[in-house]
XYZ file of C-alpha atoms in Angstrom:
606
model
C -26.916 80.840 30.632
C -25.402 79.945 28.174
C -23.621 82.436 25.724
C -22.422 81.611 22.085
C -18.692 82.150 22.061
C -16.635 82.114 18.829
C -14.053 83.653 16.534
C -14.255 84.261 12.853
C -16.837 81.225 12.627
C -20.532 81.791 13.083
C -23.658 82.574 11.289
C -25.587 85.281 11.121
C -29.035 85.502 9.410
C -31.328 88.847 8.605
C -34.578 89.249 8.713
C -35.952 92.166 6.473
C -39.267 92.863 4.535
C -38.559 92.629 1.213
C -37.958 96.015 -0.698
C -36.732 98.093 1.861
C -33.861 99.002 0.938
C -32.080 95.733 3.366
C -30.495 94.253 0.408
C -27.983 97.136 0.416
C -27.050 97.037 4.172
C -26.665 92.901 4.451
C -23.947 93.356 2.068
C -22.587 96.314 3.332
C -21.535 93.719 6.332
C -20.865 90.803 4.545
C -18.301 93.124 2.255
C -16.940 94.511 5.838
C -15.909 90.796 6.934
C -13.948 89.980 3.629
C -12.153 92.833 4.205
C -11.153 91.898 6.987
C -9.821 89.143 5.203
C -11.978 86.822 7.023
C -13.702 84.074 4.421
C -17.808 84.935 4.154
C -20.443 82.815 2.176
C -23.415 85.182 1.715
C -27.078 84.215 1.092
C -30.044 85.978 -0.357
C -33.098 84.271 0.119
C -35.831 86.581 -1.419
C -39.562 85.665 -2.314
C -41.386 86.215 -5.577
C -43.014 88.895 -5.516
C -41.559 92.635 -5.482
C -42.475 93.761 -2.421
C -43.920 93.319 1.244
C -43.011 89.734 1.859
C -40.309 88.473 4.350
C -36.953 88.188 2.993
C -33.869 86.605 4.564
C -29.560 87.444 3.805
C -27.860 84.692 6.056
C -23.281 85.358 6.253
C -21.475 82.572 7.068
C -18.676 83.412 8.890
C -15.719 80.798 8.457
C -12.099 81.414 9.303
C -11.617 77.680 8.061
C -12.762 78.687 4.365
C -16.087 77.366 4.839
C -18.316 78.466 2.013
C -21.904 76.152 2.032
C -24.194 76.513 4.638
C -24.419 75.495 8.091
C -27.195 74.243 9.517
C -28.772 76.860 12.592
C -27.859 80.562 13.026
C -26.327 81.871 15.850
C -27.055 85.602 15.881
C -30.488 86.632 14.533
C -30.802 90.177 13.031
C -35.190 90.570 12.931
C -36.708 93.266 11.719
C -39.900 91.823 10.382
C -42.543 91.438 12.606
C -44.039 88.983 10.674
C -41.522 86.790 10.766
C -40.397 87.207 13.746
C -41.487 84.517 15.404
C -40.033 81.966 13.389
C -36.902 83.894 13.316
C -36.720 83.866 16.950
C -37.284 79.470 16.716
C -34.162 78.874 14.451
C -31.500 80.725 16.538
C -29.617 78.410 18.190
C -29.803 78.057 22.219
C -27.347 80.666 23.603
C -27.526 82.698 20.328
C -28.282 86.369 20.088
C -31.036 87.935 18.903
C -31.068 91.336 17.614
C -34.862 93.234 17.038
C -36.107 96.324 16.317
C -37.095 97.219 19.914
C -39.265 100.335 19.271
C -42.168 98.467 20.226
C -42.085 95.836 23.197
C -42.205 92.528 21.777
C -45.187 89.651 22.770
C -44.502 87.545 25.284
C -44.553 84.725 23.669
C -41.769 85.491 21.475
C -39.422 85.058 24.851
C -37.341 82.514 24.977
C -35.187 81.480 28.487
C -32.257 80.014 25.777
C -31.345 83.198 23.570
C -30.057 86.536 24.657
C -31.934 88.787 23.393
C -30.247 92.825 22.452
C -33.068 95.378 21.623
C -32.056 98.328 19.526
C -34.660 101.213 18.485
C -33.370 101.450 15.029
C -37.086 103.389 13.989
C -37.013 104.949 16.822
C -34.046 106.477 16.507
C -34.953 107.363 12.610
C -37.277 109.371 13.293
C -35.572 111.143 16.100
C -32.751 112.321 13.431
C -34.177 112.604 10.003
C -37.603 114.243 8.838
C -37.821 112.099 5.747
C -40.201 108.974 5.749
C -38.623 107.579 3.307
C -35.215 108.336 4.256
C -36.080 106.497 7.940
C -37.339 103.303 6.485
C -33.880 103.107 4.433
C -31.636 103.753 7.365
C -33.227 101.614 10.099
C -31.127 99.247 7.789
C -27.802 101.172 8.589
C -28.450 101.906 12.298
C -28.368 97.677 13.015
C -25.167 97.521 10.400
C -23.711 99.893 13.265
C -24.846 98.182 16.369
C -23.146 95.316 14.670
C -19.853 96.516 14.440
C -19.796 97.627 17.826
C -21.386 93.853 18.721
C -18.896 91.928 16.976
C -15.803 94.199 16.954
C -15.916 95.207 13.334
C -13.308 97.472 12.290
C -15.546 100.904 11.402
C -12.806 102.343 9.166
C -13.612 99.264 7.005
C -17.634 100.238 7.198
C -16.855 103.404 6.154
C -14.930 102.513 3.188
C -17.401 100.474 2.039
C -20.549 103.658 2.311
C -17.699 105.891 0.039
C -17.799 103.780 -2.147
C -21.260 102.515 -2.656
C -22.355 106.285 -2.488
C -19.813 107.963 -4.342
C -20.716 111.450 -5.544
C -23.635 111.738 -3.621
C -21.884 113.141 -0.329
C -24.895 113.598 1.479
C -25.685 110.308 1.625
C -22.566 109.307 2.964
C -23.051 111.634 5.866
C -26.616 110.446 6.398
C -25.069 106.143 6.658
C -22.255 107.349 8.569
C -25.315 109.060 11.239
C -26.965 106.013 10.660
C -24.265 103.340 11.648
C -22.675 105.978 14.496
C -26.785 106.126 16.383
C -26.449 102.187 16.517
C -22.803 101.365 17.860
C -23.673 104.753 20.364
C -26.682 102.745 21.561
C -25.008 99.561 22.130
C -21.938 101.254 23.492
C -24.790 103.364 26.210
C -26.523 99.846 26.398
C -24.433 97.091 26.563
C -21.684 94.349 26.981
C -19.535 94.758 23.923
C -18.054 93.024 21.835
C -20.261 89.651 22.531
C -18.940 86.191 22.423
C -19.074 86.252 18.823
C -16.570 88.579 16.904
C -14.595 89.200 13.768
C -11.011 89.725 14.382
C -9.065 90.651 10.859
C -7.243 87.502 9.245
C -5.258 86.804 5.731
C -6.996 83.708 4.993
C -8.942 85.380 1.653
C -5.822 86.137 -0.275
C -6.553 87.261 -4.190
C -10.286 85.781 -4.431
C -13.079 88.254 -4.627
C -16.368 88.353 -3.707
C -19.154 88.250 -7.070
C -22.254 86.651 -8.325
C -21.752 83.323 -10.905
C -24.318 86.230 -13.613
C -22.488 88.770 -13.526
C -19.136 86.250 -14.343
C -20.974 84.564 -16.566
C -22.098 87.592 -18.337
C -18.300 88.102 -18.769
C -17.554 84.928 -19.431
C -20.202 85.114 -23.003
C -18.315 89.164 -24.158
C -14.961 87.712 -23.593
C -15.494 85.015 -25.610
C -16.821 87.185 -28.392
C -20.474 86.643 -28.193
C -22.674 89.457 -30.521
C -25.638 88.007 -30.183
C -28.086 87.608 -27.352
C -31.402 86.341 -27.113
C -33.915 86.195 -24.336
C -36.668 85.889 -22.743
C -36.728 87.290 -18.499
C -37.033 84.476 -15.910
C -36.033 84.811 -12.513
C -32.819 83.550 -11.580
C -31.032 84.111 -15.152
C -31.738 87.702 -16.099
C -29.301 89.452 -14.570
C -26.586 87.409 -16.550
C -27.964 88.989 -19.844
C -28.312 92.417 -17.977
C -24.833 92.027 -16.906
C -23.543 91.213 -20.728
C -25.075 93.887 -22.177
C -24.080 96.218 -20.030
C -20.179 94.958 -20.118
C -21.378 95.521 -23.856
C -22.198 98.613 -23.831
C -19.232 99.536 -22.210
C -16.838 97.355 -24.379
C -18.524 96.827 -27.737
C -18.614 100.265 -29.426
C -17.428 101.179 -32.302
C -15.086 103.595 -31.975
C -15.764 105.272 -34.808
C -19.205 105.081 -36.083
C -20.160 104.693 -32.078
C -22.574 102.085 -32.901
C -22.795 98.900 -30.979
C -21.383 95.599 -31.820
C -23.856 93.845 -30.380
C -27.315 92.530 -30.116
C -29.533 91.806 -26.996
C -32.508 90.739 -28.442
C -35.864 90.727 -25.866
C -38.412 88.031 -27.640
C -41.534 87.459 -26.526
C -40.750 83.948 -25.280
C -38.260 81.381 -24.398
C -39.179 79.496 -27.875
C -38.663 82.505 -29.700
C -35.437 83.460 -28.005
C -34.183 79.444 -28.774
C -35.033 80.230 -32.019
C -33.166 83.833 -32.423
C -29.911 81.944 -30.831
C -29.964 79.275 -33.732
C -30.504 81.553 -36.707
C -27.532 83.849 -35.522
C -25.270 80.826 -34.895
C -26.278 79.071 -38.378
C -25.474 82.611 -39.524
C -22.224 82.566 -38.001
C -21.922 84.999 -34.730
C -21.275 84.295 -31.758
C -24.658 84.394 -29.709
C -26.267 82.868 -26.291
C -29.471 82.558 -24.464
C -29.671 82.535 -20.916
C -32.942 80.627 -19.298
C -34.072 78.461 -15.845
C -36.675 75.388 -15.611
C -39.531 76.167 -17.429
C -37.498 77.784 -20.222
C -35.869 75.256 -20.841
C -38.376 73.298 -21.410
C -40.106 75.538 -24.084
C -36.369 75.762 -25.540
C -36.099 71.676 -26.224
C -37.757 71.540 -29.670
C -35.563 74.132 -31.152
C -32.080 72.427 -28.872
C -33.024 68.647 -30.661
C -33.499 71.293 -33.796
C -29.302 72.331 -33.205
C -28.291 68.547 -31.916
C -30.226 67.270 -35.237
C -29.220 70.446 -37.795
C -25.572 70.659 -36.092
C -25.831 74.161 -34.872
C -23.226 75.156 -32.364
C -26.230 76.858 -29.649
C -25.061 77.732 -26.373
C -27.449 77.882 -23.677
C -26.794 78.955 -19.517
C -29.933 77.278 -17.286
C -29.679 79.089 -14.557
C -31.804 76.155 -12.234
C -34.656 76.768 -9.377
C -37.360 75.207 -8.049
C -39.644 73.061 -10.063
C -41.724 71.521 -12.176
C -43.973 73.806 -13.671
C -43.417 77.262 -12.259
C -42.572 75.845 -9.204
C -40.509 78.159 -6.544
C -38.753 81.050 -8.734
C -36.578 81.956 -5.987
C -35.332 78.971 -4.220
C -32.266 76.354 -5.294
C -31.936 73.097 -6.856
C -30.517 71.297 -9.540
C -33.618 69.625 -11.058
C -32.935 70.118 -14.680
C -30.161 67.651 -15.350
C -32.530 65.067 -17.002
C -34.275 67.511 -19.442
C -31.528 69.742 -20.241
C -29.031 66.403 -21.300
C -31.794 65.094 -22.832
C -33.450 68.231 -24.262
C -35.962 67.598 -27.186
C -38.167 64.174 -28.229
C -35.969 61.299 -29.942
C -32.462 60.483 -29.262
C -30.588 63.316 -28.031
C -27.722 63.482 -25.716
C -26.121 67.237 -25.040
C -23.248 68.986 -23.234
C -23.685 70.153 -19.927
C -20.725 71.681 -17.760
C -20.441 72.122 -13.848
C -19.253 75.422 -12.898
C -19.066 75.868 -8.546
C -17.238 79.100 -8.802
C -18.100 82.451 -10.288
C -14.445 82.141 -11.527
C -15.708 78.348 -13.413
C -19.186 81.116 -14.647
C -16.875 82.521 -16.504
C -14.290 80.355 -17.140
C -17.234 77.973 -18.855
C -19.251 80.260 -20.532
C -16.607 81.025 -22.449
C -15.266 77.860 -23.020
C -19.406 76.551 -24.000
C -18.555 78.488 -27.270
C -15.404 76.719 -28.251
C -17.240 73.431 -27.180
C -20.617 74.091 -29.897
C -18.252 75.629 -32.285
C -16.290 72.883 -32.588
C -18.797 69.914 -31.733
C -21.149 71.747 -33.637
C -24.150 70.936 -30.927
C -26.093 72.964 -28.359
C -23.867 73.366 -25.014
C -25.674 73.708 -21.785
C -24.275 75.769 -18.824
C -25.527 74.774 -15.602
C -25.472 76.868 -12.982
C -27.939 77.515 -10.337
C -29.870 80.024 -8.111
C -27.160 79.954 -5.107
C -24.192 80.559 -7.536
C -26.364 82.479 -10.030
C -27.453 85.500 -7.871
C -25.483 85.589 -4.860
C -21.997 86.961 -4.481
C -19.793 83.967 -3.505
C -15.977 83.704 -2.922
C -13.629 83.016 -5.909
C -10.118 83.106 -7.540
C -10.089 86.218 -9.349
C -11.033 85.586 -13.241
C -8.249 86.171 -15.939
C -8.170 85.295 -19.474
C -5.505 84.782 -21.917
C -5.235 87.608 -24.283
C -3.415 85.467 -26.845
C -6.284 82.967 -26.969
C -8.193 82.359 -30.345
C -11.831 81.298 -30.642
C -11.744 78.330 -31.710
C -14.744 78.300 -34.431
C -14.537 74.016 -34.528
C -14.512 72.365 -38.799
C -15.157 75.714 -40.547
C -14.285 75.639 -44.445
C -13.081 79.110 -45.346
C -13.807 80.106 -49.217
C -10.022 79.135 -50.914
C -11.183 75.701 -49.683
C -14.308 75.277 -51.027
C -12.547 77.208 -54.144
C -9.852 74.801 -53.486
C -12.611 71.261 -53.343
C -13.281 68.846 -56.493
C -15.654 66.516 -54.346
C -19.381 67.515 -54.127
C -18.943 69.437 -50.511
C -21.153 66.956 -47.921
C -22.200 69.248 -45.297
C -23.052 65.687 -42.776
C -20.537 63.690 -44.170
C -17.887 62.383 -41.214
C -14.208 63.375 -43.203
C -12.370 62.912 -39.817
C -13.653 60.040 -38.794
C -14.537 61.391 -35.496
C -17.960 62.194 -35.827
C -18.456 65.723 -36.439
C -18.476 67.105 -40.243
C -17.356 70.677 -42.099
C -20.102 73.490 -41.917
C -19.717 76.412 -43.972
C -21.066 79.934 -42.761
C -23.645 81.763 -45.255
C -21.850 83.995 -48.202
C -18.772 82.413 -47.719
C -18.208 81.617 -51.564
C -20.800 82.020 -54.318
C -21.642 78.888 -55.169
C -19.614 76.328 -53.363
C -20.832 75.382 -50.035
C -24.518 76.115 -50.060
C -26.736 73.421 -48.567
C -30.299 73.247 -46.828
C -30.764 73.259 -43.317
C -33.336 70.772 -42.223
C -33.910 68.877 -38.951
C -35.790 65.809 -41.072
C -33.660 62.942 -41.633
C -30.863 63.668 -44.541
C -28.426 61.984 -45.899
C -24.410 63.145 -45.858
C -25.720 65.906 -48.053
C -28.159 67.736 -46.446
C -31.176 65.888 -48.724
C -33.998 64.421 -47.016
C -34.636 61.103 -47.464
C -36.584 58.285 -45.084
C -33.468 54.983 -46.003
C -33.848 53.561 -42.600
C -29.562 52.726 -42.922
C -28.676 56.337 -44.143
C -30.699 57.787 -40.868
C -28.898 55.159 -38.466
C -26.051 56.258 -40.426
C -26.218 58.961 -39.282
C -27.358 59.437 -35.763
C -25.090 56.757 -35.216
C -22.892 59.283 -36.740
C -23.895 61.793 -33.818
C -23.216 59.112 -31.432
C -19.239 59.571 -32.691
C -19.441 62.965 -32.472
C -20.532 62.122 -28.064
C -17.833 59.933 -28.196
C -15.228 62.837 -29.320
C -17.160 65.184 -27.105
C -15.409 63.449 -23.959
C -12.126 64.075 -24.632
C -13.141 67.255 -24.560
C -15.215 68.886 -21.823
C -13.552 69.164 -18.208
C -12.311 66.306 -16.875
C -13.635 65.927 -13.277
C -11.592 66.595 -9.844
C -10.896 64.357 -7.283
C -9.258 65.195 -4.043
C -7.372 62.670 -3.271
C -4.150 60.676 -4.886
C -5.710 57.238 -5.685
C -8.286 55.149 -3.603
C -8.025 55.944 0.063
C -11.738 54.689 1.450
C -13.987 51.872 0.177
C -16.397 54.736 0.591
C -16.518 57.191 -2.503
C -18.814 60.580 -3.200
C -19.590 62.348 -6.104
C -21.179 65.917 -6.379
C -21.735 68.926 -8.860
C -21.541 72.181 -9.085
C -22.731 73.954 -5.255
C -22.627 70.733 -3.722
C -19.504 71.124 -3.596
C -18.880 73.659 -0.735
C -20.843 71.634 1.665
C -19.824 68.531 0.504
C -15.912 69.068 1.135
C -16.761 70.093 4.811
C -18.619 67.123 5.277
C -15.846 64.980 4.634
C -13.724 66.644 6.757
C -16.126 66.065 9.414
C -16.849 62.527 8.618
C -12.869 62.195 8.606
C -13.165 63.439 12.348
C -15.591 60.994 13.505
C -13.749 58.219 11.473
C -14.856 57.477 8.122
C -12.351 57.959 5.099
C -14.179 59.186 1.943
C -12.872 59.411 -1.600
C -14.463 62.484 -3.202
C -15.120 62.863 -6.978
C -16.309 66.189 -8.470
C -18.237 65.818 -12.083
C -17.448 68.544 -14.212
C -18.877 68.418 -17.699
C -21.413 65.394 -19.346
C -20.589 63.699 -20.813
C -18.758 61.538 -18.455
C -14.992 60.650 -18.639
C -13.881 57.243 -18.711
C -12.855 57.416 -15.324
C -15.978 58.529 -13.406
C -17.177 54.422 -13.982
C -13.223 52.968 -13.257
C -13.773 56.032 -9.848
C -17.688 54.151 -9.236
C -16.036 50.513 -10.014
C -13.068 50.752 -7.751
C -15.402 52.096 -4.480
C -18.507 49.619 -2.507
C -20.262 52.369 -2.483
C -21.001 55.804 -3.643
C -22.979 58.150 -2.438
C -24.380 60.621 -5.000
C -24.801 64.745 -3.463
C -28.638 65.529 -5.356
C -30.307 69.042 -4.709
C -33.954 67.364 -6.412
C -35.998 64.903 -5.315
C -35.186 61.816 -8.179
C -31.878 62.070 -7.430
C -31.225 62.964 -11.546
C -27.315 63.078 -11.408
C -27.771 59.801 -10.222
C -30.499 58.267 -12.804
C -27.600 60.481 -15.395
C -24.422 58.327 -14.116
C -26.582 54.688 -14.086
C -27.800 55.932 -17.539
C -24.295 56.500 -19.327
C -22.394 54.618 -17.463
C -24.663 51.613 -17.048
C -23.978 51.100 -13.329
C -25.311 49.315 -10.792
C -27.944 51.308 -9.179
C -27.170 49.769 -5.712
C -23.567 50.365 -5.399
C -24.390 54.670 -5.700
C -26.598 55.754 -2.530
C -28.595 58.449 -2.884
C -28.138 61.948 -1.021
C -30.998 64.208 -1.397
C -31.892 67.881 -0.592
C -35.011 69.469 -2.365
C -36.176 71.950 0.283
C -35.377 74.942 -2.497
C -32.404 76.020 0.335
C -28.737 74.720 -0.577
C -28.297 71.927 1.217
C -26.403 71.712 4.464
C -22.504 69.659 5.185
C -24.612 68.666 8.201
C -26.987 67.364 6.104
C -25.264 65.269 4.189
C -22.688 64.124 7.526
C -25.692 63.491 8.880
C -27.181 61.344 6.088
C -23.589 59.223 5.588
C -23.195 59.244 8.776
C -26.065 57.235 9.422
C -26.008 55.001 5.967
C -22.791 54.069 7.394
C -23.876 52.743 10.853
C -26.538 51.340 9.661
C -24.684 48.700 6.604
C -25.184 51.318 3.754
C -27.526 49.777 1.788
C -29.762 51.430 -1.389
């Protein structure tokens, strides 16, 4: 029978039961590959209940550095009887199926075109460990040990990871070592090893780190000077605020009094959370919230208030499957329209699209400067794939000389020297951005009444049609100013080299770049642009208009990114070709490649 063979280029998927401690063992496997200098991309696929249902952990190993998902599984580690039948079906012909052979496989689970490697994981643990819970946990380490023999993982690397994981708990270190060795010994005694799939040390990682985007965003908020986080827990954004609180507790304690120099406020719902952010920001604090699609829906009214009353507001939206409750633990990029135009009436909000943990860190920090400079909401649009999965990334860095950009804030001296009447919503500089004050700056000057109703330049209520139109037109001038402040899109070629283009954002970047390489090898050249922010720069329109057809990757059903491009740039919809993925799993390079290749072969019609 054919056996798959590959060096440093394959996909391993672990099939476990949620709540059995498998996540720790699976992460150790991914870290071991990473520490052997081989690029790795782990994806955690888990249910929305606490425990008991199937969960998967997929690891893409790619010496070439491809970090997106790839179709097909080369090696499956299946220890969950509930999902075993479907787990067997996704293994590629010639691939390998590692399973717990404590109990014999049913006949219907046997495929003639894959290779079975049975390891009695639970049986070995029952022989060596007395505690039932310990047996369940250490079963996972048995298959980690088996994989180290099958794939040629350096045992010293795994052992170091175990020491770090259980630092100060020597008994746990010893038990985990024993469990791993049981898996190794069993493979040595019963199978040929290593497999056709194997690992070999490389130096392709460089200074990159493995980190999840939520932790990076939490750190970005900390470094940006945020002192208030108001939130309501919601998957997949919960760990972001938890990360902020963790690091703030470590670094934001007054050395003299021991008191916290920050506040993390859990509210009764998302509407109340964004209300706290507006109140804190209006009072001069740097405040933020984190949520997902359902939270954005609830926060829309207050986002409209922040837009119209011009209150700096930072929101990190870790997108998930929708609508309604949707699929809480699946990824999508399906909040683009709702976030861009959140609230009733004419609103437009600045969006930032990070694609790596470093960009989560950088863009979150930048969001506070942009929000205060523009006096408007800024939403950082990540997703579950980036937020909750460890991702290879350039290291985080911070310029210690960096000064916070508080925007146009009048000081006491400036207010004291002012002879004319202060106009909170008066465009003095012609850029659409007025000057604001922070409460308490001056005893008598600079005060105004903040309102979400129609107002004139001095914050006075008005229903005068011309004054209202002038007010909302100034907000559009501010929007034009924002185009010069947000990150520029990234091009992947010098000048136009093809009649075809491709546009993508965020986590679509990894599979898109791999698909471009695949298309090039098949004879189809493709120019590429990654959008990093909304509003779109003029160069985005230029890119679209300079190509006959532009493929737009959307990880949602309704082509929301394409809709934004058509709506904002007024380009012809027929020139933008949809590439849609909305099954809750990250889009793959294979899918992008096949979709574009078939459309080009068919003559590319919208």
